PDB file of C-alpha atoms in Angstrom:
ATOM      1  CA  MET A 144     -19.742  29.641 -66.423  1.00  0.00           C
ATOM      2  CA  ILE A 145     -23.204  31.694 -66.549  1.00  0.00           C
ATOM      3  CA  ALA A 146     -24.768  28.964 -64.927  1.00  0.00           C
ATOM      4  CA  ASN A 147     -22.334  28.766 -62.006  1.00  0.00           C
ATOM      5  CA  ASN A 148     -22.624  32.672 -61.694  1.00  0.00           C
ATOM      6  CA  ILE A 149     -26.228  32.686 -61.239  1.00  0.00           C
ATOM      7  CA  VAL A 150     -25.919  29.807 -58.664  1.00  0.00           C
ATOM      8  CA  ALA A 151     -23.432  31.894 -56.934  1.00  0.00           C
ATOM      9  CA  LEU A 152     -25.505  34.941 -56.935  1.00  0.00           C
ATOM     10  CA  ARG A 153     -28.668  33.111 -55.807  1.00  0.00           C
ATOM     11  CA  ASN A 154     -26.748  31.767 -52.793  1.00  0.00           C
ATOM     12  CA  ARG A 155     -25.497  35.092 -51.760  1.00  0.00           C
ATOM     13  CA  ILE A 156     -29.020  36.515 -52.047  1.00  0.00           C
ATOM     14  CA  GLN A 157     -30.371  33.299 -49.988  1.00  0.00           C
ATOM     15  CA  LYS A 158     -27.729  34.191 -47.207  1.00  0.00           C
ATOM     16  CA  LYS A 159     -28.259  38.043 -47.185  1.00  0.00           C
ATOM     17  CA  CYS A 160     -32.010  37.274 -46.604  1.00  0.00           C
ATOM     18  CA  SER A 161     -31.354  34.887 -44.182  1.00  0.00           C
ATOM     19  CA  GLU A 162     -29.020  37.386 -42.270  1.00  0.00           C
ATOM     20  CA  CYS A 163     -31.633  40.318 -42.328  1.00  0.00           C
ATOM     21  CA  GLY A 164     -34.972  38.017 -42.006  1.00  0.00           C
ATOM     22  CA  ARG A 165     -36.175  38.838 -45.379  1.00  0.00           C
ATOM     23  CA  ASN A 166     -38.338  36.404 -47.529  1.00  0.00           C
ATOM     24  CA  VAL A 167     -36.023  35.193 -50.431  1.00  0.00           C
ATOM     25  CA  ASN A 168     -38.919  34.833 -52.680  1.00  0.00           C
ATOM     26  CA  GLU A 169     -39.729  38.382 -52.270  1.00  0.00           C
ATOM     27  CA  ILE A 170     -36.551  38.953 -54.520  1.00  0.00           C
ATOM     28  CA  LYS A 171     -36.760  39.184 -58.187  1.00  0.00           C
ATOM     29  CA  LEU A 172     -33.346  38.474 -59.812  1.00  0.00           C
ATOM     30  CA  ILE A 173     -33.376  40.090 -63.324  1.00  0.00           C
ATOM     31  CA  ALA A 174     -30.642  39.724 -65.782  1.00  0.00           C
ATOM     32  CA  VAL A 175     -29.135  42.484 -67.881  1.00  0.00           C
ATOM     33  CA  SER A 176     -28.824  41.457 -71.188  1.00  0.00           C
ATOM     34  CA  LYS A 177     -27.140  44.439 -72.700  1.00  0.00           C
ATOM     35  CA  TYR A 178     -23.810  43.939 -74.422  1.00  0.00           C
ATOM     36  CA  PHE A 179     -24.607  40.227 -74.291  1.00  0.00           C
ATOM     37  CA  GLY A 180     -25.276  37.641 -77.371  1.00  0.00           C
ATOM     38  CA  ILE A 181     -27.897  35.149 -77.935  1.00  0.00           C
ATOM     39  CA  ASP A 182     -25.789  32.542 -76.900  1.00  0.00           C
ATOM     40  CA  ALA A 183     -25.116  34.232 -73.264  1.00  0.00           C
ATOM     41  CA  ILE A 184     -29.161  34.912 -72.869  1.00  0.00           C
ATOM     42  CA  ASN A 185     -29.935  31.096 -73.796  1.00  0.00           C
ATOM     43  CA  GLN A 186     -27.493  30.098 -70.950  1.00  0.00           C
ATOM     44  CA  ALA A 187     -29.056  32.440 -68.485  1.00  0.00           C
ATOM     45  CA  ILE A 188     -32.531  30.959 -69.459  1.00  0.00           C
ATOM     46  CA  ASP A 189     -31.250  27.428 -69.131  1.00  0.00           C
ATOM     47  CA  ALA A 190     -30.131  28.400 -65.574  1.00  0.00           C
ATOM     48  CA  GLY A 191     -33.590  29.585 -64.653  1.00  0.00           C
ATOM     49  CA  ILE A 192     -33.694  33.108 -65.355  1.00  0.00           C
ATOM     50  CA  SER A 193     -36.792  34.560 -66.678  1.00  0.00           C
ATOM     51  CA  ASP A 194     -36.728  38.114 -66.335  1.00  0.00           C
ATOM     52  CA  PHE A 195     -34.108  40.307 -68.417  1.00  0.00           C
ATOM     53  CA  GLY A 196     -33.568  44.120 -68.725  1.00  0.00           C
ATOM     54  CA  GLU A 197     -32.121  45.588 -71.985  1.00  0.00           C
ATOM     55  CA  ASN A 198     -31.666  49.206 -72.430  1.00  0.00           C
ATOM     56  CA  LYS A 199     -32.989  49.367 -76.019  1.00  0.00           C
ATOM     57  CA  ALA A 200     -36.361  48.223 -77.438  1.00  0.00           C
ATOM     58  CA  GLN A 201     -34.763  47.216 -80.788  1.00  0.00           C
ATOM     59  CA  GLU A 202     -32.310  45.096 -79.028  1.00  0.00           C
ATOM     60  CA  LEU A 203     -34.763  43.425 -76.945  1.00  0.00           C
ATOM     61  CA  ASN A 204     -36.778  42.756 -80.050  1.00  0.00           C
ATOM     62  CA  LEU A 205     -33.629  40.994 -81.867  1.00  0.00           C
ATOM     63  CA  LYS A 206     -32.654  39.112 -78.851  1.00  0.00           C
ATOM     64  CA  PHE A 207     -35.577  37.663 -77.489  1.00  0.00           C
ATOM     65  CA  GLU A 208     -37.044  36.689 -80.608  1.00  0.00           C
ATOM     66  CA  LYS A 209     -34.290  34.558 -81.038  1.00  0.00           C
ATOM     67  CA  SER A 210     -34.935  33.327 -77.202  1.00  0.00           C
ATOM     68  CA  ALA A 211     -38.683  32.544 -77.940  1.00  0.00           C
ATOM     69  CA  ALA A 212     -38.527  29.402 -79.232  1.00  0.00           C
ATOM     70  CA  LYS A 213     -36.082  28.144 -76.309  1.00  0.00           C
ATOM     71  CA  SER A 214     -38.325  29.635 -73.621  1.00  0.00           C
ATOM     72  CA  PRO A 215     -41.849  30.630 -75.160  1.00  0.00           C
ATOM     73  CA  GLY A 216     -43.024  32.357 -71.966  1.00  0.00           C
ATOM     74  CA  ILE A 217     -39.901  35.011 -72.225  1.00  0.00           C
ATOM     75  CA  LEU A 218     -41.626  37.356 -74.446  1.00  0.00           C
ATOM     76  CA  SER A 219     -44.728  37.621 -72.562  1.00  0.00           C
ATOM     77  CA  ALA A 220     -42.672  37.769 -69.341  1.00  0.00           C
ATOM     78  CA  ILE A 221     -40.650  40.749 -70.608  1.00  0.00           C
ATOM     79  CA  PHE A 222     -43.651  42.935 -71.641  1.00  0.00           C
ATOM     80  CA  ARG A 223     -45.444  42.797 -68.376  1.00  0.00           C
TER      81      ARG A 223
END
């Protein structure tokens, strides 16, 4: 389900970029992980999401320490 939603959202972004003449590579898709568990986050990572927003630093640490094994670059990307 998450992967399907991400594909649909990327398609909508592509369509809107085409309509307004904007380069889709200028758009950064950031997933919000607030209220989502580690399984949902891992599904998003599997679907190609590498940028996440989290409301609380403590939650970010807990969630993404668990995701680091799945996507080693994920923690460094968050703290850019």
